mmCIF file with all atom_site columns, C-alpha atoms in Angstrom:
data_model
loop_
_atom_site.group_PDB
_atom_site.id
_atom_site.type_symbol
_atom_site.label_atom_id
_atom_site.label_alt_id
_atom_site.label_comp_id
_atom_site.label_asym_id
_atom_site.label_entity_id
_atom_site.label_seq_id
_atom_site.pdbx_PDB_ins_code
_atom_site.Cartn_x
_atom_site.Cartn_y
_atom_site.Cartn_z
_atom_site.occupancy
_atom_site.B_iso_or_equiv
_atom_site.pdbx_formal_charge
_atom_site.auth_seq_id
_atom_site.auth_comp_id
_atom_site.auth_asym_id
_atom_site.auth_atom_id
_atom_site.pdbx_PDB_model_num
ATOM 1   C CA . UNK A 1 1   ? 0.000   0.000   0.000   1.00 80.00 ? 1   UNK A CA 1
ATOM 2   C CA . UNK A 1 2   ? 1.356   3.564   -0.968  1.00 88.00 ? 2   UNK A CA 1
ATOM 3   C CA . UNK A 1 3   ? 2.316   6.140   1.327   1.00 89.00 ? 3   UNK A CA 1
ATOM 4   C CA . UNK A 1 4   ? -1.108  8.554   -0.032  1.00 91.00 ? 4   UNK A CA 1
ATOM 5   C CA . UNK A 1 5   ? -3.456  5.896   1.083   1.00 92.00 ? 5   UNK A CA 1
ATOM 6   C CA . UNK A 1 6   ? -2.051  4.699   4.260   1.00 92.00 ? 6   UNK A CA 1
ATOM 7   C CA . UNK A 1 7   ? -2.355  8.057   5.704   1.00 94.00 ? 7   UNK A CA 1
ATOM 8   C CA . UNK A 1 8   ? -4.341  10.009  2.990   1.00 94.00 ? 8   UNK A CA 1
ATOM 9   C CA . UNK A 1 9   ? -7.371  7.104   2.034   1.00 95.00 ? 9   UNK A CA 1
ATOM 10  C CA . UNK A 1 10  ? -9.967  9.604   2.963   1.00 96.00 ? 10  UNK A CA 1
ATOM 11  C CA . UNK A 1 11  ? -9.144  12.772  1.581   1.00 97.00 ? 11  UNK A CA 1
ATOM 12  C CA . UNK A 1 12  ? -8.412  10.431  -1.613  1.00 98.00 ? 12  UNK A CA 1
ATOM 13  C CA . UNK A 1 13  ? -12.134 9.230   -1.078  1.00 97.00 ? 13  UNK A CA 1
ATOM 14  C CA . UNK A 1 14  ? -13.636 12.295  -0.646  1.00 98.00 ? 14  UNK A CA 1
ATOM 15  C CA . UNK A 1 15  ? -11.658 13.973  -4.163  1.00 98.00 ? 15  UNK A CA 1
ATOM 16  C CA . UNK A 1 16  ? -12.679 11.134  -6.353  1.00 98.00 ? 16  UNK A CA 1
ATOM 17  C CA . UNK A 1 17  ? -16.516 11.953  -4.796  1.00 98.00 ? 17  UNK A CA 1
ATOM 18  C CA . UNK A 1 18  ? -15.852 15.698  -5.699  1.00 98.00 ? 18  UNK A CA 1
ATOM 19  C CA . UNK A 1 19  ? -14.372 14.890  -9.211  1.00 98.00 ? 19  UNK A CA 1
ATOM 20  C CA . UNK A 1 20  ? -17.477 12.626  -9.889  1.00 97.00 ? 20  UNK A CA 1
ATOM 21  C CA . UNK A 1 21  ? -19.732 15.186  -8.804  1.00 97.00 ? 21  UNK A CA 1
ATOM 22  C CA . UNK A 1 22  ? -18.480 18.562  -10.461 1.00 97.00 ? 22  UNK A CA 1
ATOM 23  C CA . UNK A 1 23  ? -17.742 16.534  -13.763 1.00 97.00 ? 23  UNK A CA 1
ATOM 24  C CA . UNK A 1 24  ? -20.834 14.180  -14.243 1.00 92.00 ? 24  UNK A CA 1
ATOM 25  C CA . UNK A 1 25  ? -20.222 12.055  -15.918 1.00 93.00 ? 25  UNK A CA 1
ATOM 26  C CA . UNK A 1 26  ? -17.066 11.538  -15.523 1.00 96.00 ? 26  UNK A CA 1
ATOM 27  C CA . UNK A 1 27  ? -15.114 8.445   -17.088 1.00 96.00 ? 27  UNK A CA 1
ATOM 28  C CA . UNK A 1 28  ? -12.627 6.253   -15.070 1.00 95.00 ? 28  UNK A CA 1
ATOM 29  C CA . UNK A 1 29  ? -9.365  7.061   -17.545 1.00 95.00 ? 29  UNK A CA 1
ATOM 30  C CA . UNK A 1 30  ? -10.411 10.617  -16.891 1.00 97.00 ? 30  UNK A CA 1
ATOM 31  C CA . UNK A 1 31  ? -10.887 10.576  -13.216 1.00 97.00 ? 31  UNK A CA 1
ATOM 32  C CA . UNK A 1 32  ? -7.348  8.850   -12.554 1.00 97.00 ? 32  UNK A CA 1
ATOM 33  C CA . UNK A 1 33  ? -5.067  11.670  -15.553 1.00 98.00 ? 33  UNK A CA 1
ATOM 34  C CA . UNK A 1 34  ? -7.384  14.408  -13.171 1.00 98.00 ? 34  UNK A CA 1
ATOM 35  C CA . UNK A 1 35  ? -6.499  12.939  -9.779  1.00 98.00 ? 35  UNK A CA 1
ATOM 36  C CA . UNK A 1 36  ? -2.348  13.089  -11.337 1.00 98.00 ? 36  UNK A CA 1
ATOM 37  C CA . UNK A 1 37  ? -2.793  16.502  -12.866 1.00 98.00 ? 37  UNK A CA 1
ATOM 38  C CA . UNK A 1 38  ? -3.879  17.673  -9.569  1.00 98.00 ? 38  UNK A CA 1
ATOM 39  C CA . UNK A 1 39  ? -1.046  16.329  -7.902  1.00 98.00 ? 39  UNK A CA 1
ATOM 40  C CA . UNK A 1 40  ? 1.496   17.500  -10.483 1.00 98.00 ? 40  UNK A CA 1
ATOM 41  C CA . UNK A 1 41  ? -0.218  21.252  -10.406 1.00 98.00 ? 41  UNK A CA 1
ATOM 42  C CA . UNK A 1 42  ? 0.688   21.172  -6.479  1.00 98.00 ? 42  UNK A CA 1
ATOM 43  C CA . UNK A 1 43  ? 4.358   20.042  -6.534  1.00 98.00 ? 43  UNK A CA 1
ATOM 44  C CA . UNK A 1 44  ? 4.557   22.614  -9.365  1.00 98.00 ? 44  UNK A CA 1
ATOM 45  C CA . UNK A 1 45  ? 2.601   25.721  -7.245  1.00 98.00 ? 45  UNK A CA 1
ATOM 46  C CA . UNK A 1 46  ? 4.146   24.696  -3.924  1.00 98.00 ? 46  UNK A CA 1
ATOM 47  C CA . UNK A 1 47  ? 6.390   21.431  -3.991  1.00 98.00 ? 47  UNK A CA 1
ATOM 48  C CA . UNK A 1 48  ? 3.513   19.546  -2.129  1.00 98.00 ? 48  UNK A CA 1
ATOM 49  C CA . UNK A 1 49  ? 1.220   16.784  -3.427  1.00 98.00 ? 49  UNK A CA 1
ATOM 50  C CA . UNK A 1 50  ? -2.348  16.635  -2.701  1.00 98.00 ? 50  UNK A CA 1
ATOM 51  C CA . UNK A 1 51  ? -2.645  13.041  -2.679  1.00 98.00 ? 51  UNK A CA 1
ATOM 52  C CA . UNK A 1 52  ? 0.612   11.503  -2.166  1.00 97.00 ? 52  UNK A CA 1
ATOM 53  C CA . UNK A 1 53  ? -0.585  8.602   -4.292  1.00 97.00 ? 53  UNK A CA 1
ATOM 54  C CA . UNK A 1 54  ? 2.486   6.358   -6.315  1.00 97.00 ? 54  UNK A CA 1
ATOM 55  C CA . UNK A 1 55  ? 1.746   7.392   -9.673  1.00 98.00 ? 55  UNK A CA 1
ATOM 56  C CA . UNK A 1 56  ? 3.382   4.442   -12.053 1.00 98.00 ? 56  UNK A CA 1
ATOM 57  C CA . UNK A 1 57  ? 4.344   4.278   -15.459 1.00 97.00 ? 57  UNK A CA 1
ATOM 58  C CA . UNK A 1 58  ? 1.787   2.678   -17.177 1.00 97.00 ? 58  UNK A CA 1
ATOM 59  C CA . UNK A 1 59  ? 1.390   2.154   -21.092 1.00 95.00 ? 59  UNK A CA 1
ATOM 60  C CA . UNK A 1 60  ? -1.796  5.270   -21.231 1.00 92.00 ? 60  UNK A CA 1
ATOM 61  C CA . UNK A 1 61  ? 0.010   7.398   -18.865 1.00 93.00 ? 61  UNK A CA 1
ATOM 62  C CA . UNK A 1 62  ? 0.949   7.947   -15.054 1.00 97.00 ? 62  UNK A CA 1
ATOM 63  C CA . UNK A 1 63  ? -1.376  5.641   -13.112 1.00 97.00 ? 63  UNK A CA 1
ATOM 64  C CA . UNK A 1 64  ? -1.813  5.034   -9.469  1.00 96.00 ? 64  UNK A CA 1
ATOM 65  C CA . UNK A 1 65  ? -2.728  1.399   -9.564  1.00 94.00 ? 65  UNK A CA 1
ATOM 66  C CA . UNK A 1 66  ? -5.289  1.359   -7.003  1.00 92.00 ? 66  UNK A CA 1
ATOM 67  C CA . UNK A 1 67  ? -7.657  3.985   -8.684  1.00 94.00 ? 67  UNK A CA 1
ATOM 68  C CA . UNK A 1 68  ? -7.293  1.822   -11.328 1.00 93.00 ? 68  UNK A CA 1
ATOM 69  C CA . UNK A 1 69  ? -8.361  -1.321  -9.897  1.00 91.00 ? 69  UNK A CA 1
ATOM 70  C CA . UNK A 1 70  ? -12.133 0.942   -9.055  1.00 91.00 ? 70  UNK A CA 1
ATOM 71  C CA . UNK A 1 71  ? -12.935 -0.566  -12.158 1.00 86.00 ? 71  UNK A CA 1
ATOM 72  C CA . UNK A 1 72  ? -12.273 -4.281  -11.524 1.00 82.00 ? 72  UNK A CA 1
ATOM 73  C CA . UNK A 1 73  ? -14.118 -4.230  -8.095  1.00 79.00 ? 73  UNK A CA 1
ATOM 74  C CA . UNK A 1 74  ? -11.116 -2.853  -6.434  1.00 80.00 ? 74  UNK A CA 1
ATOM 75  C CA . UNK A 1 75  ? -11.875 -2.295  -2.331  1.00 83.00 ? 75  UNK A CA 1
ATOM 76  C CA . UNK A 1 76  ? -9.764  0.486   -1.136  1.00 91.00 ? 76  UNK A CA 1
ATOM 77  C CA . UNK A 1 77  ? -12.489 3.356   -2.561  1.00 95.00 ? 77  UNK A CA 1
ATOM 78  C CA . UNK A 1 78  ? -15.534 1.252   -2.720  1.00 94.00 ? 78  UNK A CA 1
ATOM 79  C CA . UNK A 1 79  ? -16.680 3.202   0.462   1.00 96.00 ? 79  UNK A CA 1
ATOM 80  C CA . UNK A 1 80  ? -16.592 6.473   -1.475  1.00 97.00 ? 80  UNK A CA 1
ATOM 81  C CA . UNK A 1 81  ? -17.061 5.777   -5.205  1.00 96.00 ? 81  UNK A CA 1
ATOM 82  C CA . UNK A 1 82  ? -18.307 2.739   -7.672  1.00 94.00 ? 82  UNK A CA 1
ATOM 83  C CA . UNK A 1 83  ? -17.583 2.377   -11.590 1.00 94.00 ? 83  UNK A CA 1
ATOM 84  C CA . UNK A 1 84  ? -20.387 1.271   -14.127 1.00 93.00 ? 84  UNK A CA 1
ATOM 85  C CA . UNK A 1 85  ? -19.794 0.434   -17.627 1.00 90.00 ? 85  UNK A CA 1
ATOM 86  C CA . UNK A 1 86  ? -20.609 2.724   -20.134 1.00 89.00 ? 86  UNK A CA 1
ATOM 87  C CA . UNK A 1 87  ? -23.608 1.919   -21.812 1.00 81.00 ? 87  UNK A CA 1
ATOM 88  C CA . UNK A 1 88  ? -23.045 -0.430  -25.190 1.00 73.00 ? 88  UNK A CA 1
ATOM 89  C CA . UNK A 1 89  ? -19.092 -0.388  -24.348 1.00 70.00 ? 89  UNK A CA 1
ATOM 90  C CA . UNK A 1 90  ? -17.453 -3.444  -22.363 1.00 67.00 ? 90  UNK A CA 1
ATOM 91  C CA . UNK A 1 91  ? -14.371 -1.327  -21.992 1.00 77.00 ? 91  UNK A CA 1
ATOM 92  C CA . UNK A 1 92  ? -14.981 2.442   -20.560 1.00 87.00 ? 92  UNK A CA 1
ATOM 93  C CA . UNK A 1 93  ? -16.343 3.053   -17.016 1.00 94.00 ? 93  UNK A CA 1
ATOM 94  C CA . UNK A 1 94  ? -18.266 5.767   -15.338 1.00 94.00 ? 94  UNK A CA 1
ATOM 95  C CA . UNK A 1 95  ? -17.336 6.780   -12.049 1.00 96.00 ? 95  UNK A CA 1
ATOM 96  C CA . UNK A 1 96  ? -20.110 7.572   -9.859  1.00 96.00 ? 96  UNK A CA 1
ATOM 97  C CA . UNK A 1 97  ? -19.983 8.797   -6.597  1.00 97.00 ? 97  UNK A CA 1
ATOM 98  C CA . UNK A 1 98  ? -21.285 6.658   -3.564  1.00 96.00 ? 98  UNK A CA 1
ATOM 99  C CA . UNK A 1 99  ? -21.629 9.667   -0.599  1.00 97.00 ? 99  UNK A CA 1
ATOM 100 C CA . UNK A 1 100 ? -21.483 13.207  -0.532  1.00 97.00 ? 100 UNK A CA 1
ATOM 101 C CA . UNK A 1 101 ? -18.011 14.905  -0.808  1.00 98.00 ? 101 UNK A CA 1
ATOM 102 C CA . UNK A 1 102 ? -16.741 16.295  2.419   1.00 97.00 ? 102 UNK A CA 1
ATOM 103 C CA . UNK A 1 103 ? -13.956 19.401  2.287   1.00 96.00 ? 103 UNK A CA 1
ATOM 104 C CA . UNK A 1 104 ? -12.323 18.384  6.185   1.00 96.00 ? 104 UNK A CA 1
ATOM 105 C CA . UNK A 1 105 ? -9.427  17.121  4.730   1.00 95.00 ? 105 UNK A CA 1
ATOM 106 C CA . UNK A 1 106 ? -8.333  19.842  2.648   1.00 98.00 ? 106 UNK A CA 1
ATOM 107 C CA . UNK A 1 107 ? -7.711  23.654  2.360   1.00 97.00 ? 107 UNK A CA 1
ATOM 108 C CA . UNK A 1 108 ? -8.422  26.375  0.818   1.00 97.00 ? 108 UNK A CA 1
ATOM 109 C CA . UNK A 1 109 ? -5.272  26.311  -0.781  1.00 97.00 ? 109 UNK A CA 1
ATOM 110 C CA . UNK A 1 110 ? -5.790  22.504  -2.248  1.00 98.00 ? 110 UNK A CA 1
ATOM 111 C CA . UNK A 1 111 ? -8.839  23.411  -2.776  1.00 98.00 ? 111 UNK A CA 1
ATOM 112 C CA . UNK A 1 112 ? -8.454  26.096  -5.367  1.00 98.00 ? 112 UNK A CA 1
ATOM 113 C CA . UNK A 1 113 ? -5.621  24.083  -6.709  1.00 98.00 ? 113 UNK A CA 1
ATOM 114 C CA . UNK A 1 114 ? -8.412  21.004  -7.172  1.00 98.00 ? 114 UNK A CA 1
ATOM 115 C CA . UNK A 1 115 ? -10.489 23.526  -8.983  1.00 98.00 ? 115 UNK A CA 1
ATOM 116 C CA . UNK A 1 116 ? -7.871  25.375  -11.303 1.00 98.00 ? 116 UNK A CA 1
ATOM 117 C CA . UNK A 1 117 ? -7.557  21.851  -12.731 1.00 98.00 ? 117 UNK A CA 1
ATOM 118 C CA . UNK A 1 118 ? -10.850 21.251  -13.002 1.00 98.00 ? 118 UNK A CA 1
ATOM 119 C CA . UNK A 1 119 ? -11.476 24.113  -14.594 1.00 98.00 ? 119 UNK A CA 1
ATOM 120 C CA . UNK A 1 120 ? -8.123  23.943  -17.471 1.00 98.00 ? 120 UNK A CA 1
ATOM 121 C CA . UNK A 1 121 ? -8.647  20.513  -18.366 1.00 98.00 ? 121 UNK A CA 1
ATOM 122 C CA . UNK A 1 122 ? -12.339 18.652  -17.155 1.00 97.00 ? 122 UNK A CA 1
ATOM 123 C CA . UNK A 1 123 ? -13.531 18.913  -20.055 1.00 96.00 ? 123 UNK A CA 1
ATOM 124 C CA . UNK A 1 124 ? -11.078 17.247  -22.209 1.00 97.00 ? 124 UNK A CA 1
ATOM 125 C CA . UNK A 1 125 ? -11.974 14.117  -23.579 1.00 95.00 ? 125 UNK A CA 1
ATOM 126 C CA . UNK A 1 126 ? -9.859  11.015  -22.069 1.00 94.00 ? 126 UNK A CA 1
ATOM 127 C CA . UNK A 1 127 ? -7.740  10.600  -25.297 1.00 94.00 ? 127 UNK A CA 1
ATOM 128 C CA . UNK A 1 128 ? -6.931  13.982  -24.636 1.00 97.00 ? 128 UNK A CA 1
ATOM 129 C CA . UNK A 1 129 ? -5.641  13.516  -21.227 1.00 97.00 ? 129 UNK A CA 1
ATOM 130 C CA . UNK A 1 130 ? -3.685  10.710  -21.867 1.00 95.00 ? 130 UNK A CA 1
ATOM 131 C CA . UNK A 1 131 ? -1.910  12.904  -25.043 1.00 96.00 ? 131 UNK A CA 1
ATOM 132 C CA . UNK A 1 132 ? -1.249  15.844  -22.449 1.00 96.00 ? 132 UNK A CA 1
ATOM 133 C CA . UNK A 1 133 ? 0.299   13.022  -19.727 1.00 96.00 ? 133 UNK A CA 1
ATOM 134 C CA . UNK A 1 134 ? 2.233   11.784  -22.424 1.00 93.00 ? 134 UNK A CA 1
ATOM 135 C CA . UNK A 1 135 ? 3.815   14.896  -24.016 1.00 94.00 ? 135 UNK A CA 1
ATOM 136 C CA . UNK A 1 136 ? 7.667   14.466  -24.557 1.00 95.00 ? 136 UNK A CA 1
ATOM 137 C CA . UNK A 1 137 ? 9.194   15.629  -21.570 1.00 95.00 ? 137 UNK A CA 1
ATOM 138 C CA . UNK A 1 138 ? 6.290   14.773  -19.319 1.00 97.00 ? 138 UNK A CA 1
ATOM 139 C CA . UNK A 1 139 ? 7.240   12.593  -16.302 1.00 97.00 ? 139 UNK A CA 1
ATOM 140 C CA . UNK A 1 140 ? 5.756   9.410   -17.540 1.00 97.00 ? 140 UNK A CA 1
ATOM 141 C CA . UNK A 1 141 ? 7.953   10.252  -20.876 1.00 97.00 ? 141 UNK A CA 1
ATOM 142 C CA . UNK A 1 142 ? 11.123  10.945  -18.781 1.00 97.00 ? 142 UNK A CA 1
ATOM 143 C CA . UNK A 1 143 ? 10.650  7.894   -16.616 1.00 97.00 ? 143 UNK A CA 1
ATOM 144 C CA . UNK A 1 144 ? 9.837   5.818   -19.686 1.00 97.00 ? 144 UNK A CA 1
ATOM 145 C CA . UNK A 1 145 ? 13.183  6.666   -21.313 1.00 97.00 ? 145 UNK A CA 1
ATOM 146 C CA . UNK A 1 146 ? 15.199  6.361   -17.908 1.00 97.00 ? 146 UNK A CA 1
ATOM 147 C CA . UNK A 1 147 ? 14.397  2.676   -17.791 1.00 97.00 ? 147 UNK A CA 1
ATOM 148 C CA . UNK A 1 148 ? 14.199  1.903   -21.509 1.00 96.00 ? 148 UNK A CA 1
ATOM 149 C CA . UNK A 1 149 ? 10.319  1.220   -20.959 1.00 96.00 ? 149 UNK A CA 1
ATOM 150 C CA . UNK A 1 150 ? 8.813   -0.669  -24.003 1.00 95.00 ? 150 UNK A CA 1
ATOM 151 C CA . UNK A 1 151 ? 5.132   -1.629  -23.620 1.00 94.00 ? 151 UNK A CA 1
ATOM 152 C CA . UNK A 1 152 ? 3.522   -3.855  -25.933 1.00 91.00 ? 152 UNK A CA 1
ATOM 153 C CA . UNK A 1 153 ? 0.497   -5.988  -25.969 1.00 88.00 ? 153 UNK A CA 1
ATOM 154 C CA . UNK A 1 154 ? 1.420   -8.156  -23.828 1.00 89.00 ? 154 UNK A CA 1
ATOM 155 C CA . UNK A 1 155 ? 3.341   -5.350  -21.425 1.00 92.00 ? 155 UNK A CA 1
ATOM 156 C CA . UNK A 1 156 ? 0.703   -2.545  -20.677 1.00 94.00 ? 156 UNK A CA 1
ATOM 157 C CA . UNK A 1 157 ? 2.056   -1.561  -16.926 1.00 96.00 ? 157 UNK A CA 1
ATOM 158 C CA . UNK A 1 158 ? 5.380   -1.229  -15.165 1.00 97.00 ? 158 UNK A CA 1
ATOM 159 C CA . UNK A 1 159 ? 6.713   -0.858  -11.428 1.00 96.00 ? 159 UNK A CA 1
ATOM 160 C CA . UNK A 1 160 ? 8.889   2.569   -12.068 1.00 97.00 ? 160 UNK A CA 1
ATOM 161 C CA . UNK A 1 161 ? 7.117   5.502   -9.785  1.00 97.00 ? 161 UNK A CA 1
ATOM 162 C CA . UNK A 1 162 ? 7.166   8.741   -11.235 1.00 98.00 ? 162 UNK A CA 1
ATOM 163 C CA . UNK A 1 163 ? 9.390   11.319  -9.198  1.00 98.00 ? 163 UNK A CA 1
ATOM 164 C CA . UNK A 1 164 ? 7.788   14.706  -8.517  1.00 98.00 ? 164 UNK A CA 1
ATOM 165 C CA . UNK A 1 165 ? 11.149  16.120  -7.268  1.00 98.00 ? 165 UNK A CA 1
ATOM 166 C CA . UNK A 1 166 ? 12.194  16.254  -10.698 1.00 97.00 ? 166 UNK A CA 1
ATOM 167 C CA . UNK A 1 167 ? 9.886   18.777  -11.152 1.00 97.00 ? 167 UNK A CA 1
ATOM 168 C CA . UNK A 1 168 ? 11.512  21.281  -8.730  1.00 98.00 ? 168 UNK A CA 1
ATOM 169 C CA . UNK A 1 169 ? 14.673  20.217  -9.013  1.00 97.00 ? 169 UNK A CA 1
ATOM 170 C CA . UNK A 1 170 ? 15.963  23.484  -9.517  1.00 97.00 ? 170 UNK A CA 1
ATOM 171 C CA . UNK A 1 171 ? 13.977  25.195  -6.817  1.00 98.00 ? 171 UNK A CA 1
ATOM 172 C CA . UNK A 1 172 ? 15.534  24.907  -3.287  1.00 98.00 ? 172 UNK A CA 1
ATOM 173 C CA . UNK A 1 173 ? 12.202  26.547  -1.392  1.00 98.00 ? 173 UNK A CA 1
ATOM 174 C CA . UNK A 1 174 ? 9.914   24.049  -3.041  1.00 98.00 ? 174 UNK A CA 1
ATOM 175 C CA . UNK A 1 175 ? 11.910  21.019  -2.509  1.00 98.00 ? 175 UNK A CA 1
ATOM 176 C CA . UNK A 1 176 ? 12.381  22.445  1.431   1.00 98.00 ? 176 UNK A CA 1
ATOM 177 C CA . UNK A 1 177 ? 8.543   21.835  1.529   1.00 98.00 ? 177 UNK A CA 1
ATOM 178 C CA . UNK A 1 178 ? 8.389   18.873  -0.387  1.00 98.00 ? 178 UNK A CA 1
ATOM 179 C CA . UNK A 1 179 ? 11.010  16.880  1.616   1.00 98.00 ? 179 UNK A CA 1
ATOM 180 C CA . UNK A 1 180 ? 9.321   18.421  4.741   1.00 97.00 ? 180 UNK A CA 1
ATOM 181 C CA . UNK A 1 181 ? 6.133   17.191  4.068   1.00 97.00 ? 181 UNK A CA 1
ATOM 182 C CA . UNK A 1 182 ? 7.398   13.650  3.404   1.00 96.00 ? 182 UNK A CA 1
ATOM 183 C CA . UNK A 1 183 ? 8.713   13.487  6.875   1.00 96.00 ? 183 UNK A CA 1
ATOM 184 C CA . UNK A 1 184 ? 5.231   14.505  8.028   1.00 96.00 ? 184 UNK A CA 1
ATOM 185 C CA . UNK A 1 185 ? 3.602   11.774  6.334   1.00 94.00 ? 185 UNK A CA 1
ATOM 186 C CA . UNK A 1 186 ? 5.962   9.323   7.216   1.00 93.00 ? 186 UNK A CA 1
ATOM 187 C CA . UNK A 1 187 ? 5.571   9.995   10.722  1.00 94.00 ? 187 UNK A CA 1
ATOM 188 C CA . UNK A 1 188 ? 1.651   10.025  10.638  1.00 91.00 ? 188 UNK A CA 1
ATOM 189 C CA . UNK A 1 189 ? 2.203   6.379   8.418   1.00 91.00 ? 189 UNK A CA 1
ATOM 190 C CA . UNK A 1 190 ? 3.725   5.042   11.529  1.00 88.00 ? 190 UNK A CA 1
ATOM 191 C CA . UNK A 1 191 ? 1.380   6.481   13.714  1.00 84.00 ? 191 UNK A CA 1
ATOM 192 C CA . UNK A 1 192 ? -1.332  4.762   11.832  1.00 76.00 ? 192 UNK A CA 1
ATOM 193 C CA . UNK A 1 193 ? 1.010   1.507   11.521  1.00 68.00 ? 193 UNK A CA 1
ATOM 194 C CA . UNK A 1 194 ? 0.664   1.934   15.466  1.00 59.00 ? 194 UNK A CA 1
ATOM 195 C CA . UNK A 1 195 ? -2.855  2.416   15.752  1.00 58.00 ? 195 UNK A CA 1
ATOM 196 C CA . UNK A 1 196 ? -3.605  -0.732  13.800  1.00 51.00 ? 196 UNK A CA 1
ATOM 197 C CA . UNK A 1 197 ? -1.316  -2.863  15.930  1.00 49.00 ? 197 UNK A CA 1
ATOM 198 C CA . UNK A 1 198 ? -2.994  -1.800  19.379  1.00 51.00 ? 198 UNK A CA 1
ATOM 199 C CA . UNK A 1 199 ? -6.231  -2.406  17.502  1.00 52.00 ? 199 UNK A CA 1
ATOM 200 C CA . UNK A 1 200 ? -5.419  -5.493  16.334  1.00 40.00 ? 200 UNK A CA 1
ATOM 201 C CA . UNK A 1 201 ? -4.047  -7.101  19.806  1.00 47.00 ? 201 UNK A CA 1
ATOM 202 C CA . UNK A 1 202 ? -7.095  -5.514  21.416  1.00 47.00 ? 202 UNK A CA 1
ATOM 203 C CA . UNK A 1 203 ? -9.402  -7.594  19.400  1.00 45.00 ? 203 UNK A CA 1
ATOM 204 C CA . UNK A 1 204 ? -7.132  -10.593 19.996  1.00 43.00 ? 204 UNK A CA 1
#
């Protein structure tokens, strides 16, 4: 499980639920280049991620695998959002969302982030998305190239993480806040790591 969702599951939740209900309706390939662009925009503006999710070079693009798996029946959102199929299509999903969205999780600051990039690219077609995620010297083209990446038919998805420090590379402030921010969640994993342990032996 990736650092975002080990410490950031519900604030994950709760943007796919606001994604789904300010772009209805919304399909899965676009929900999961939004939920990345999002992320990228931050690091960009302020050297933090939203999400924190592991964003993997896949062949359509950067993809964190578990908002992937929504559409196979995947468990780790199924609290906040559900995929349908898209009426006469066995291969594109709707994401709909299962509860209202709830803003505790974020600020104002994500928050208008979230909604500059809803606003620049939610209503751009999938194909679209996957084109601008793709771009030569995007991330998922960099890491591609880095580790001679060749997907095929039978090779659609790869283990190599895409690094948002390369991003700010050249900006000392942003990486400050970056690294800083790491530590935070690292610490909070643990905590939660913790938590789950006590739990867990209470049951027992």
């Amino acid at each position: 499980m990736c650092l975002g969702i080990k410490v950031n599951k519900d604030k994950i939740g709760n943007l796919m639920v606001y994604l789904s209900e300010r772009i209805s309706p919304i399909y899965h390939t676009q929900l999961i280049k939004l939920l990345y662009l999002i992320d990228e925009e931050a690091v960009k503006d302020d050297g933090v991620p939203v999400t924190w999710l592991d964003y993997k070079a896949w062949q359509y693009g950067p993809v964190a695998p578990d908002t992937y798996y929504i559409k196979c029946g995947g468990m780790e959102f199924s609290d906040y959002v559900k995929a349908e199929k898209c009426s006469g299509s066995d291969n594109h999903f709707y994401v709909l969302p299962k509860v209202s969205f709830s803003d505790d999780k974020f600020s104002d600051y994500e928050m208008d982030i979230i909604d500059r990039v809803i606003k620049e690219y939610g209503n751009k077609k999938p194909s679209e998305l996957v084109n601008l995620t793709h771009k030569k010297g995007s991330l998922w083209d960099i890491t591609k190239k880095e580790h001679n990446i060749i997907f095929d038919n039978d090779y659609k998805v790869s283990d190599y993480s895409l690094d948002f420090k390369r991003l700010i590379a050249d900006d000392p402030e942003k990486l400050e806040n970056y690294n800083g921010a790491m530590e935070i969640m690292m610490i909070n994993s643990k905590l939660k790591s913790c938590e789950a342990r006590k739990r867990f032996i209470w049951h027992v």
